[in-house]
Amino acid sequence: MNFGGRARGLSLGTVLIVTVLIATLGLALAGTSVTHLRLGQRVSHETRALNLARSVVAAGAESVFSDESYGESRSTGDSLDITLQGTDAAAKGRLCFNETQAMQWGIPYSTNNLADTGSMIAAESQVLPGRSVHLVGVGESGGVVRRVDAIFQERQYAYALASAAPVESQGHLTIGTVGADGSLAVEDLLPADLVSNSNLGTTVQLGANTLVTGDVQTPGLIQIQTPGTVKGELREGASPVELPQIEITDYDPEAQGSDFEDLAQASYSSTSFEGAVRSGGPLTINGDLTLDGCLLYVEGDLHITGGVQGIGIIGSSGSITVEKAASLSSANGLALLSAGNIRVEGDGYLGSFFQGLIYTRGNFHAEQVTLIGSLVVDSSPSQTVELINTRIFHKPETIQVNVPPPSTDMYFWMPDYRFDARIDMDSSPPMLVVESPFDNPAVGNQSFSNDALHTHTGPFGVLPLPANLQVDEATLLAFLESMVLLNSPTLPQNLLDQYANQHKDIVQDLVGTIDVSNPGDPDQFTVRPSEFLKPNEGSRLRLWRES
Amino acid sequence: MERILRRNHGLSLIETTFSLFLLGVLFVLLANLFPSSVAAARQNEDRYQAELLAESLLAEHMARDFSSLTLTPPSPLPTVQTESGLEYHPTLEVFQVGARSTDLVRGLRVRIQWQVQEVNRETVHEVWVSNFRR
């Protein structure tokens, strides 16, 4: 207790020190509480600002993909200024395409480049690819600013294989998108997806020798034997995708009331078809089938023992079998549309190709073949897709198949030469034009009954036709006789009549194939799977950045 | 040092009285400050947890497939209880954003309600999501 007696003189200093310490402690406590409060508020404002930015970009995407011209003209009206429930009145989410408006708001402007295939400069000197839109949404809450950048790129139908049925592969399987230079080398392939909408257990079973460059997606389960590779995502339990639904009868020229050539035989040797052709029953082609801008519709099964090539659409109310796929040619663009099964076989996937769109409502079987284009199996979940040693390369430009309008060209056989002729639908009125054979260098130096014509240039004769092309028969015969007489002035009358009548029939047959009301409509028979894409499937989010 | 101590020993009562006064004032101030500070901190903590819960619920639904976000009026989600016994009652609403296409954009709104000393409190978090594949 001596210490207490000795130390009592220091009590004021001691108390002051203690007081200062306690005050400091108190202030520190208060400061910590305030800091904690402010931190909590800031975090809250950050999440709200981010939600505002996300929301305004979502609204912007809706605006653009509901009306693809939205923001294209950079009008001040193409601006969004939103608020969300639960935020302060001053909290805003903003997005605009107009540069002046963006400057006033203090945000970067958005850019809509969907209409152009070339790239353009977007906000902050960023290069925006063609067919894309760059949306910049800025959210502000309580002084906290958050920004979301999104780039959406329009895409075409992107599924190399989309099926309602389960998919099973054996042996080799490669699925990818053809490289930019048309390369099929594995290292050049771009992503392509495989989709099965079936949800009956394991719906995608892929072998060990599998390479899928994109996603594999199904509401069911996926099984891949090792070391099979999927470069994209494995999306089990995913929502079904919208499959194109093609009405096969839309490609029946009879059902559509179009003119067509009715095939008389049930089987043909290797052959070539042009224009609209229809078989009223099953059809067998013993050999190769070449389509030259042809729509072939078969009421029943179609069996091709060889390959199929060229440009055209084949529709069948039954099954289609192609026993030998063709070699690779950039000139091929086909669509196989079947209400039944489709079977395509080749001699090895490295040398056997089918190029175009395949659409079936039944089972699909491919073996030892490379399919370039897209495969749609719009069947029931209980049917099957079997791929044995097959490659499927998605190629957007080959899955849209147009059958060109019927040809307006023809030719006449005269005593010495073949005269090319055509109906010129672009002129007004339409014209029947008989060309000079001397415009063809191959015949220009040969002898001709009427030597004076050697020096002739341009058409030999032109006959104006009525708008409905129904020319008076006597007028047509007189014109054709004059053409024959040009070639052979001394031809006996009986032969002159014979030639003129033959050519009259040729002209009238051709006139019958021309749709006078819309002669040049290239969409008369078109398969375009991208029509069936939902707006959200028609474009893909390429970038989503939150900052 | 001893001389100094001896010279000051007569002031100890005044010093002590003044010291007690200062300490008393300080304690009164701190005693007033402390409960309100604690209450404010508690309220802040409760709100912060509610906002975290709202954001996590929003994030959970944003991660879902767009087609599964069917339009629904405010629907209760399971109650969340904290260690301190506080109960949060969340509701979720999926709504059409103005007149915008529900095929392309939908709104998610989470409302968290809780009660402290018989006072009702709530926080609302909202976000619009678009239907585009990444």
XYZ file of C-alpha atoms in Angstrom:
681
model
C 0.000 0.000 0.000
C 3.015 2.246 0.134
C 2.775 2.447 -3.597
C -0.744 3.893 -3.326
C 0.464 6.562 -0.971
C 3.367 7.401 -3.166
C 1.463 7.446 -6.459
C -1.633 9.418 -5.538
C -0.156 12.632 -6.973
C -0.269 11.170 -10.517
C -3.981 10.489 -10.525
C -4.949 13.389 -12.865
C -2.385 12.407 -15.478
C -3.385 8.794 -15.160
C -7.069 9.631 -15.539
C -6.372 11.841 -18.546
C -4.416 9.064 -20.190
C -7.149 6.567 -19.440
C -9.713 9.058 -20.704
C -7.847 9.545 -23.946
C -7.485 5.803 -24.358
C -11.154 5.199 -23.743
C -12.126 8.048 -26.050
C -9.865 6.665 -28.750
C -11.359 3.246 -28.262
C -14.829 4.685 -28.451
C -14.070 6.654 -31.583
C -12.433 3.624 -33.173
C -15.504 1.599 -32.373
C -17.761 4.270 -33.841
C -15.516 4.591 -36.881
C -15.536 0.863 -37.443
C -19.313 0.796 -37.198
C -19.634 3.635 -39.684
C -17.164 1.990 -42.055
C -19.025 -1.262 -41.745
C -22.291 0.493 -42.481
C -20.826 2.249 -45.488
C -19.269 -0.939 -46.781
C -22.568 -2.733 -46.496
C -24.301 0.079 -48.343
C -21.681 0.126 -51.050
C -21.971 -3.610 -51.628
C -25.721 -3.171 -51.839
C -25.371 -0.346 -54.359
C -22.893 -2.371 -56.386
C -25.251 -5.302 -56.755
C -28.098 -2.984 -57.639
C -26.000 -1.069 -60.173
C -24.917 -4.352 -61.733
C -28.516 -5.576 -61.889
C -29.487 -2.322 -63.571
C -26.724 -2.728 -66.153
C -27.628 -6.371 -66.779
C -31.298 -5.510 -67.083
C -30.842 -2.678 -69.536
C -28.690 -4.917 -71.744
C -31.388 -7.621 -71.602
C -33.962 -5.017 -72.606
C -31.660 -3.763 -75.363
C -31.238 -7.275 -76.729
C -34.999 -7.704 -76.762
C -35.396 -4.425 -78.623
C -32.782 -5.327 -81.220
C -33.957 -8.858 -81.872
C -37.607 -7.820 -82.012
C -36.711 -5.165 -84.568
C -33.313 -5.669 -86.151
C -33.208 -2.073 -87.325
C -33.377 -0.833 -83.719
C -30.411 1.431 -83.090
C -29.146 1.118 -86.657
C -29.817 4.764 -87.486
C -28.414 5.912 -84.118
C -31.597 7.827 -83.429
C -31.956 9.399 -79.982
C -35.230 7.513 -79.683
C -33.322 4.271 -79.640
C -32.330 4.730 -76.013
C -33.260 2.932 -72.834
C -33.429 4.500 -69.392
C -34.775 2.066 -66.830
C -35.319 1.781 -63.101
C -35.858 -1.336 -61.052
C -38.061 -1.942 -58.068
C -36.126 -1.823 -54.806
C -33.597 0.722 -56.017
C -33.358 4.418 -55.213
C -35.306 6.780 -57.424
C -32.003 8.129 -58.712
C -30.698 4.680 -59.618
C -30.724 4.199 -63.401
C -29.831 1.676 -66.031
C -28.987 3.277 -69.366
C -28.171 2.206 -72.890
C -28.225 4.189 -76.095
C -27.069 4.075 -79.690
C -26.829 7.823 -80.233
C -23.339 9.219 -79.675
C -24.504 12.648 -78.463
C -26.980 11.129 -76.069
C -24.300 8.750 -74.813
C -21.975 11.682 -74.203
C -24.667 13.501 -72.238
C -25.284 10.447 -70.113
C -21.560 9.788 -69.767
C -21.769 6.261 -71.089
C -20.327 4.475 -74.145
C -22.724 4.097 -77.060
C -24.025 0.795 -78.383
C -23.733 -0.297 -82.020
C -26.024 -2.334 -84.232
C -24.137 -3.915 -87.131
C -26.599 -6.730 -87.821
C -27.415 -5.550 -91.320
C -23.828 -5.491 -92.530
C -21.483 -8.370 -93.178
C -18.402 -6.178 -92.796
C -16.925 -5.079 -89.504
C -17.276 -1.545 -88.159
C -15.867 0.598 -85.384
C -17.948 0.593 -82.230
C -17.575 2.511 -78.950
C -14.069 3.077 -77.637
C -12.605 2.160 -81.047
C -13.534 -1.476 -80.691
C -13.915 -3.449 -83.916
C -17.348 -5.011 -84.155
C -17.680 -7.949 -86.567
C -20.399 -8.049 -89.206
C -23.842 -9.388 -88.343
C -23.259 -8.379 -84.729
C -24.588 -5.963 -82.182
C -22.611 -4.440 -79.327
C -24.698 -3.413 -76.341
C -23.234 -1.352 -73.533
C -25.424 -1.033 -70.472
C -24.437 1.178 -67.569
C -26.100 0.967 -64.156
C -25.716 3.567 -61.425
C -26.926 3.318 -57.851
C -25.808 5.435 -54.909
C -22.829 6.749 -56.851
C -21.640 3.254 -57.757
C -21.352 2.649 -61.498
C -21.282 -0.796 -63.084
C -21.085 -1.595 -66.770
C -22.045 -4.611 -68.864
C -20.782 -5.150 -72.428
C -22.489 -7.749 -74.591
C -21.856 -8.729 -78.191
C -24.496 -10.794 -79.932
C -23.712 -12.320 -83.286
C -26.345 -13.479 -85.691
C -25.935 -17.057 -86.668
C -27.450 -19.465 -89.050
C -28.814 -22.859 -88.265
C -25.894 -24.258 -86.266
C -26.692 -27.860 -85.500
C -24.704 -30.382 -87.481
C -27.086 -32.987 -86.144
C -30.388 -32.202 -84.470
C -32.571 -35.143 -83.651
C -35.752 -35.900 -81.792
C -34.566 -39.501 -81.507
C -31.637 -40.935 -79.549
C -28.290 -40.850 -81.339
C -25.833 -43.712 -81.359
C -22.486 -43.878 -83.102
C -20.130 -46.742 -83.777
C -16.574 -46.497 -84.976
C -15.400 -43.150 -86.234
C -17.492 -40.025 -85.744
C -16.431 -36.444 -86.401
C -18.810 -33.532 -85.995
C -17.676 -30.006 -86.808
C -18.254 -26.960 -88.941
C -16.302 -26.698 -92.173
C -13.372 -24.309 -91.786
C -13.420 -20.836 -93.278
C -11.442 -21.946 -96.315
C -13.604 -25.021 -96.808
C -11.065 -27.202 -95.115
C -12.223 -30.487 -93.612
C -8.994 -31.025 -91.672
C -9.648 -31.662 -88.020
C -7.454 -28.770 -86.898
C -9.414 -26.307 -89.094
C -12.879 -27.326 -87.981
C -15.068 -24.801 -86.213
C -17.568 -25.699 -83.488
C -20.760 -27.530 -84.425
C -23.309 -28.995 -82.055
C -25.025 -32.332 -81.716
C -28.491 -32.300 -80.188
C -30.931 -35.026 -79.251
C -34.295 -33.964 -77.876
C -35.052 -37.436 -76.568
C -35.217 -37.858 -72.812
C -35.469 -41.638 -72.728
C -32.484 -42.507 -70.529
C -29.115 -42.431 -72.279
C -30.020 -40.598 -75.449
C -26.569 -39.877 -76.884
C -24.125 -42.761 -77.039
C -20.866 -41.983 -78.759
C -17.992 -44.334 -79.409
C -14.382 -44.010 -78.377
C -13.305 -42.661 -81.758
C -15.463 -39.549 -81.515
C -14.662 -35.892 -81.968
C -17.391 -33.284 -81.517
C -16.074 -29.748 -81.891
C -19.108 -28.086 -80.286
C -21.651 -28.988 -77.629
C -23.516 -32.214 -77.075
C -26.907 -31.395 -75.678
C -29.890 -33.516 -74.649
C -32.646 -33.584 -72.047
C -31.507 -37.164 -71.365
C -28.087 -38.596 -70.547
C -24.853 -38.669 -72.545
C -22.442 -41.569 -72.693
C -19.071 -41.235 -74.410
C -16.556 -44.020 -74.444
C -13.055 -42.874 -73.606
C -11.088 -41.380 -75.247
C -13.943 -39.815 -77.227
C -13.682 -36.029 -77.204
C -16.280 -33.294 -76.980
C -14.615 -29.882 -77.188
C -17.719 -27.967 -76.155
C -20.075 -28.550 -73.277
C -21.836 -31.748 -72.312
C -25.304 -30.484 -71.529
C -27.354 -33.260 -69.982
C -30.853 -32.399 -68.823
C -30.974 -29.446 -71.208
C -34.172 -28.117 -72.707
C -35.171 -29.494 -76.101
C -34.310 -27.295 -79.072
C -36.767 -26.262 -81.741
C -36.415 -28.616 -84.694
C -37.294 -27.535 -88.208
C -40.635 -29.007 -89.190
C -40.801 -29.457 -92.902
C -44.002 -30.562 -94.591
C -42.883 -33.048 -97.215
C -46.033 -32.462 -99.261
C -44.976 -28.826 -99.665
C -42.482 -30.274 -102.116
C -45.045 -32.283 -104.068
C -45.583 -30.272 -107.255
C -48.944 -31.966 -107.785
C -50.185 -31.008 -104.311
C -48.883 -27.493 -104.851
C -50.593 -27.197 -108.220
C -47.318 -26.616 -110.046
C -46.416 -27.937 -113.426
C -44.280 -31.046 -113.403
C -43.068 -33.912 -115.518
C -44.767 -37.147 -114.531
C -42.330 -40.050 -114.578
C -43.747 -42.916 -116.564
C -41.429 -45.641 -115.328
C -40.874 -47.113 -111.880
C -37.177 -47.593 -112.479
C -34.464 -45.895 -114.466
C -30.828 -46.500 -115.107
C -28.408 -43.758 -114.158
C -30.221 -40.619 -115.139
C -30.471 -36.893 -114.808
C -33.594 -34.878 -114.018
C -34.311 -31.217 -114.521
C -37.217 -29.021 -113.422
C -40.118 -30.356 -111.398
C -40.421 -34.124 -111.694
C -42.872 -36.416 -109.945
C -43.204 -40.140 -109.595
C -46.680 -41.350 -108.634
C -45.271 -44.542 -107.091
C -42.041 -46.003 -105.712
C -39.010 -45.205 -107.808
C -35.738 -47.032 -108.276
C -32.679 -45.522 -109.898
C -30.234 -48.247 -110.887
C -27.087 -46.212 -110.777
C -26.403 -42.558 -110.125
C -28.988 -39.825 -110.016
C -28.035 -36.315 -111.075
C -30.301 -33.385 -110.340
C -29.865 -30.331 -112.516
C -31.877 -27.739 -110.643
C -34.562 -30.336 -110.053
C -37.386 -30.927 -107.640
C -38.016 -34.667 -107.560
C -40.991 -35.868 -105.575
C -41.674 -39.572 -105.125
C -44.980 -40.889 -103.845
C -43.510 -43.929 -102.083
C -39.996 -45.183 -101.522
C -37.000 -43.967 -103.471
C -34.099 -46.342 -103.914
C -30.893 -45.164 -105.552
C -28.355 -47.923 -106.010
C -25.653 -45.400 -106.874
C -24.991 -41.905 -105.649
C -26.895 -38.678 -105.905
C -25.385 -35.396 -106.982
C -26.160 -31.991 -108.459
C -28.509 -29.310 -107.190
C -32.057 -29.986 -106.186
C -34.567 -31.248 -103.709
C -35.739 -34.818 -103.331
C -38.968 -35.339 -101.417
C -40.431 -38.715 -100.631
C -43.575 -39.778 -98.834
C -41.767 -43.045 -98.077
C -38.172 -43.929 -97.372
C -35.049 -42.851 -99.222
C -32.038 -45.095 -99.680
C -28.797 -43.929 -101.254
C -26.442 -46.873 -101.535
C -23.321 -45.062 -102.688
C -22.613 -41.493 -101.792
C -20.907 -39.371 -104.428
C -17.462 -37.849 -104.510
C -16.947 -34.385 -103.071
C -17.968 -31.541 -105.373
C -18.639 -27.933 -104.566
C -21.336 -28.016 -107.265
C -23.526 -30.299 -105.173
C -26.321 -28.858 -103.075
C -29.111 -31.261 -102.279
C -31.944 -31.683 -99.859
C -33.266 -35.125 -98.993
C -36.687 -34.844 -97.372
C -38.384 -38.031 -96.293
C -41.535 -38.828 -94.378
C -40.045 -42.257 -93.731
C -36.534 -43.517 -93.094
C -33.345 -42.325 -94.749
C -30.341 -44.515 -95.279
C -27.127 -43.150 -96.807
C -24.157 -45.403 -97.345
C -20.758 -44.920 -98.878
C -17.535 -46.755 -99.572
C -15.622 -45.061 -96.784
C -16.060 -41.712 -95.109
C -12.896 -40.285 -96.662
C -14.139 -40.679 -100.226
C -17.951 -40.765 -100.070
C -19.843 -37.531 -99.616
C -23.352 -36.220 -99.454
C -23.613 -32.447 -99.523
C -26.762 -30.670 -98.424
C -29.629 -31.014 -96.004
C -31.088 -34.287 -94.809
C -34.492 -34.199 -93.137
C -36.338 -37.293 -92.041
C -39.426 -38.096 -90.020
C -38.265 -41.667 -89.455
C -35.067 -43.517 -88.615
C -31.750 -42.381 -89.971
C -28.802 -44.582 -90.792
C -25.485 -43.377 -92.202
C -22.530 -45.609 -92.822
C -19.065 -45.015 -94.235
C -19.940 -41.552 -95.475
C -19.231 -37.879 -94.906
C -22.284 -35.645 -94.696
C -21.653 -31.972 -95.399
C -24.516 -29.694 -94.499
C -26.901 -30.543 -91.745
C -28.921 -33.509 -90.531
C -32.374 -33.100 -88.988
C -34.183 -36.135 -87.623
C -37.644 -34.914 -86.744
C -38.987 -38.279 -85.687
C -40.380 -39.731 -82.480
C -38.129 -40.300 -79.443
C -38.492 -44.054 -79.911
C -36.822 -44.019 -83.325
C -33.101 -44.150 -83.893
C -30.182 -42.350 -85.459
C -27.315 -44.700 -86.238
C -23.983 -43.346 -87.357
C -21.341 -45.852 -88.329
C -17.931 -44.532 -89.372
C -19.441 -41.234 -90.334
C -18.396 -37.617 -90.419
C -20.913 -34.782 -90.263
C -19.628 -31.356 -91.218
C -21.955 -28.468 -90.749
C -21.818 -26.021 -93.650
C -24.440 -23.269 -93.373
C -24.390 -22.270 -97.031
C -25.209 -25.787 -98.235
C -28.275 -26.426 -96.093
C -30.351 -23.811 -97.826
C -31.353 -25.332 -101.112
C -33.155 -23.425 -103.834
C -34.560 -25.031 -106.910
C -34.097 -22.488 -109.667
C -37.120 -21.483 -111.731
C -37.780 -23.598 -114.800
C -35.369 -22.957 -117.595
C -36.534 -20.689 -120.378
C -33.939 -22.105 -122.737
C -34.548 -24.575 -125.563
C -33.048 -25.483 -128.868
C -34.270 -26.209 -132.382
C -32.814 -28.718 -134.798
C -32.607 -27.292 -138.279
C -31.332 -29.204 -141.296
C -27.716 -28.262 -140.605
C -27.397 -26.848 -137.143
C -28.790 -26.712 -133.691
C -30.280 -23.285 -133.025
C -30.405 -22.215 -129.441
C -33.599 -20.420 -128.509
C -35.054 -18.998 -125.347
C -37.982 -17.109 -123.959
C -36.777 -13.801 -122.607
C -39.048 -13.061 -119.644
C -37.066 -9.971 -118.666
C -38.095 -8.033 -121.730
C -41.459 -6.376 -122.035
C -43.347 -7.897 -123.720
C -41.700 -11.349 -123.377
C -39.829 -12.465 -126.471
C -39.169 -15.731 -128.203
C -35.542 -15.349 -129.292
C -33.831 -17.622 -131.778
C -30.089 -17.228 -131.458
C -27.566 -17.317 -134.270
C -25.373 -20.441 -134.293
C -22.552 -18.273 -135.619
C -22.225 -16.599 -132.273
C -20.756 -19.912 -131.216
C -17.101 -19.971 -132.316
C -17.240 -23.756 -132.622
C -19.557 -23.532 -135.617
C -18.713 -20.126 -136.919
C -16.369 -21.299 -139.669
C -18.403 -24.237 -140.922
C -20.357 -24.291 -144.141
C -23.996 -23.345 -144.086
C -26.733 -23.641 -146.709
C -27.276 -19.908 -146.686
C -23.767 -18.493 -146.805
C -25.046 -14.947 -146.362
C -25.837 -15.785 -142.770
C -22.176 -16.384 -141.935
C -21.796 -12.700 -141.392
C -24.956 -12.435 -139.336
C -24.550 -11.300 -135.720
C -27.099 -11.334 -132.929
C -30.354 -13.306 -132.868
C -31.768 -14.674 -136.090
C -35.271 -13.843 -135.107
C -37.346 -12.363 -132.338
C -41.071 -12.911 -131.829
C -42.900 -10.758 -129.262
C -45.235 -12.845 -127.100
C -48.370 -11.895 -125.172
C -47.920 -11.407 -121.411
C -49.545 -14.797 -120.779
C -47.240 -16.369 -123.400
C -50.268 -17.885 -125.157
C -49.195 -16.952 -128.657
C -51.523 -17.523 -131.566
C -50.564 -20.855 -133.174
C -50.624 -19.563 -136.763
C -48.367 -16.650 -135.799
C -45.954 -18.976 -134.061
C -45.852 -21.391 -137.042
C -45.262 -18.548 -139.482
C -42.372 -17.258 -137.369
C -40.823 -20.697 -137.043
C -41.158 -21.330 -140.801
C -39.340 -18.088 -141.466
C -36.526 -19.278 -139.200
C -36.276 -22.584 -141.032
C -36.284 -20.813 -144.394
C -33.429 -18.653 -143.252
C -31.407 -21.796 -142.893
C -32.746 -23.679 -145.890
C -34.485 -21.427 -148.459
C -35.126 -24.327 -150.810
C -36.563 -26.761 -148.283
C -39.637 -28.666 -149.601
C -42.930 -27.552 -148.058
C -43.599 -30.881 -146.335
C -40.258 -30.740 -144.504
C -40.770 -27.081 -143.744
C -44.123 -27.883 -142.119
C -42.561 -30.769 -140.211
C -39.771 -28.623 -138.734
C -42.121 -25.766 -137.927
C -44.586 -28.068 -136.154
C -41.845 -29.787 -134.142
C -40.525 -26.458 -132.964
C -44.013 -25.195 -132.209
C -44.424 -28.159 -129.815
C -41.067 -27.371 -128.180
C -42.098 -23.784 -127.626
C -45.517 -24.727 -126.250
C -44.031 -27.340 -123.891
C -41.615 -24.786 -122.529
C -44.333 -22.154 -122.140
C -46.287 -24.664 -120.026
C -43.482 -24.892 -117.463
C -43.172 -21.148 -116.896
C -45.070 -19.561 -114.031
C -46.168 -16.453 -115.884
C -47.231 -14.625 -112.724
C -43.830 -15.083 -111.100
C -41.429 -16.528 -113.624
C -38.220 -15.744 -111.804
C -39.209 -16.660 -108.258
C -36.215 -18.550 -106.907
C -38.059 -19.451 -103.706
C -40.612 -21.581 -105.430
C -39.137 -24.655 -103.799
C -36.746 -23.775 -101.038
C -35.567 -25.532 -97.920
C -34.291 -23.067 -95.364
C -33.853 -24.535 -91.849
C -32.835 -21.197 -90.316
C -36.480 -20.134 -90.724
C -37.280 -22.438 -87.886
C -34.843 -20.898 -85.451
C -36.355 -18.991 -82.562
C -35.121 -15.412 -82.338
C -32.812 -16.317 -79.462
C -31.434 -19.289 -81.400
C -30.829 -17.099 -84.393
C -28.087 -15.272 -82.594
C -25.446 -16.203 -80.129
C -23.944 -14.253 -77.291
C -20.277 -13.885 -78.156
C -19.216 -11.672 -75.261
C -20.632 -10.829 -71.851
C -18.351 -8.676 -69.721
C -19.250 -7.109 -66.396
C -17.028 -4.359 -65.077
C 10.888 12.183 -7.871
C 10.081 11.633 -4.204
C 10.154 15.409 -3.665
C 7.659 15.976 -6.385
C 5.384 13.301 -5.020
C 5.531 14.741 -1.587
C 4.726 18.243 -2.910
C 1.575 17.080 -4.767
C 0.047 14.739 -2.280
C -2.381 17.454 -0.910
C -4.344 17.656 -4.237
C -5.423 14.031 -4.380
C -9.054 14.566 -3.351
C -9.643 17.282 -5.966
C -7.838 15.252 -8.539
C -9.840 12.195 -7.709
C -13.107 14.097 -7.770
C -12.258 15.649 -11.170
C -11.158 12.306 -12.481
C -14.359 10.681 -11.365
C -16.323 13.461 -13.033
C -14.483 13.063 -16.317
C -14.848 9.326 -16.257
C -18.507 9.647 -15.373
C -19.184 11.981 -18.297
C -17.313 9.685 -20.649
C -19.158 6.616 -19.481
C -22.494 8.363 -19.840
C -21.600 9.359 -23.393
C -20.391 5.887 -24.310
C -23.319 4.256 -22.559
C -25.672 6.345 -24.722
C -23.719 5.663 -27.882
C -23.198 1.962 -27.444
C -26.760 0.572 -27.575
C -27.773 2.614 -30.627
C -24.519 1.675 -32.325
C -25.043 -1.974 -31.543
C -28.632 -1.786 -32.736
C -27.593 -0.051 -35.955
C -24.868 -2.581 -36.513
C -27.327 -5.410 -35.899
C -29.847 -3.914 -38.311
C -27.167 -3.431 -40.888
C -26.048 -6.994 -40.450
C -29.625 -8.250 -40.843
C -30.164 -6.198 -43.982
C -26.839 -7.218 -45.441
C -27.685 -10.875 -44.931
C -31.100 -10.319 -46.503
C -29.491 -8.702 -49.535
C -26.980 -11.499 -49.854
C -29.828 -13.972 -49.713
C -31.766 -12.033 -52.360
C -28.752 -11.906 -54.671
C -28.009 -15.595 -54.227
C -31.620 -16.449 -55.064
C -31.493 -14.210 -58.124
C -28.204 -15.763 -59.204
C -29.630 -19.243 -58.757
C -32.581 -18.451 -61.008
C -30.499 -16.569 -63.547
C -28.372 -19.683 -63.953
C -31.414 -21.750 -64.839
C -32.573 -22.400 -68.349
C -34.665 -19.514 -69.611
C -37.589 -21.765 -70.514
C -37.868 -22.914 -66.899
C -38.524 -19.329 -65.787
C -42.266 -19.469 -66.270
C -44.210 -16.328 -65.478
C -45.404 -16.601 -61.879
C -46.885 -14.151 -59.383
C -44.928 -13.639 -56.140
C -44.509 -17.134 -54.712
C -42.995 -17.977 -51.346
C -39.649 -19.731 -51.270
C -38.429 -21.750 -48.261
C -37.850 -19.654 -45.140
C -34.220 -19.134 -44.159
C -33.291 -19.002 -40.462
C -30.047 -17.492 -39.227
C -27.991 -18.745 -36.279
C -29.371 -15.910 -34.190
C -32.886 -17.164 -34.864
C -33.896 -14.438 -37.314
C -36.225 -15.705 -40.049
C -36.122 -14.441 -43.622
C -39.195 -15.028 -45.785
C -38.267 -14.808 -49.476
C -40.710 -14.642 -52.379
C -39.924 -14.899 -56.075
C -41.818 -13.360 -58.955
C -41.157 -13.952 -62.636
C -42.840 -11.235 -64.612
C -43.217 -9.738 -68.061
C -41.076 -6.651 -68.486
C -43.502 -3.990 -69.645
C -44.791 -4.935 -73.071
C -41.594 -6.703 -74.051
C -41.586 -10.174 -75.575
C -41.515 -12.853 -72.898
C -39.757 -15.086 -75.402
C -36.731 -12.819 -75.222
C -36.704 -11.160 -71.812
C -38.265 -11.792 -68.429
C -37.957 -10.093 -65.069
C -36.988 -11.775 -61.816
C -37.909 -10.115 -58.551
C -36.932 -11.434 -55.128
C -38.477 -9.873 -52.037
C -37.058 -10.767 -48.613
C -39.125 -9.949 -45.551
C -38.103 -10.262 -41.915
C -39.180 -8.928 -38.576
C -37.087 -7.314 -35.835
C -38.742 -6.390 -32.553
C -42.135 -6.563 -34.219
C -41.057 -4.161 -36.928
C -41.443 -5.505 -40.473
C -38.549 -4.980 -42.807
C -37.964 -5.968 -46.440
C -35.575 -5.647 -49.313
C -36.354 -6.086 -53.005
C -33.884 -7.124 -55.681
C -34.776 -7.270 -59.350
C -33.023 -8.167 -62.573
C -34.128 -8.753 -66.165
C -32.706 -11.737 -67.986
C -32.556 -12.414 -71.713
C -32.952 -15.636 -73.595
C -29.658 -15.893 -75.416
C -27.209 -18.723 -75.377
C -23.687 -17.917 -74.291
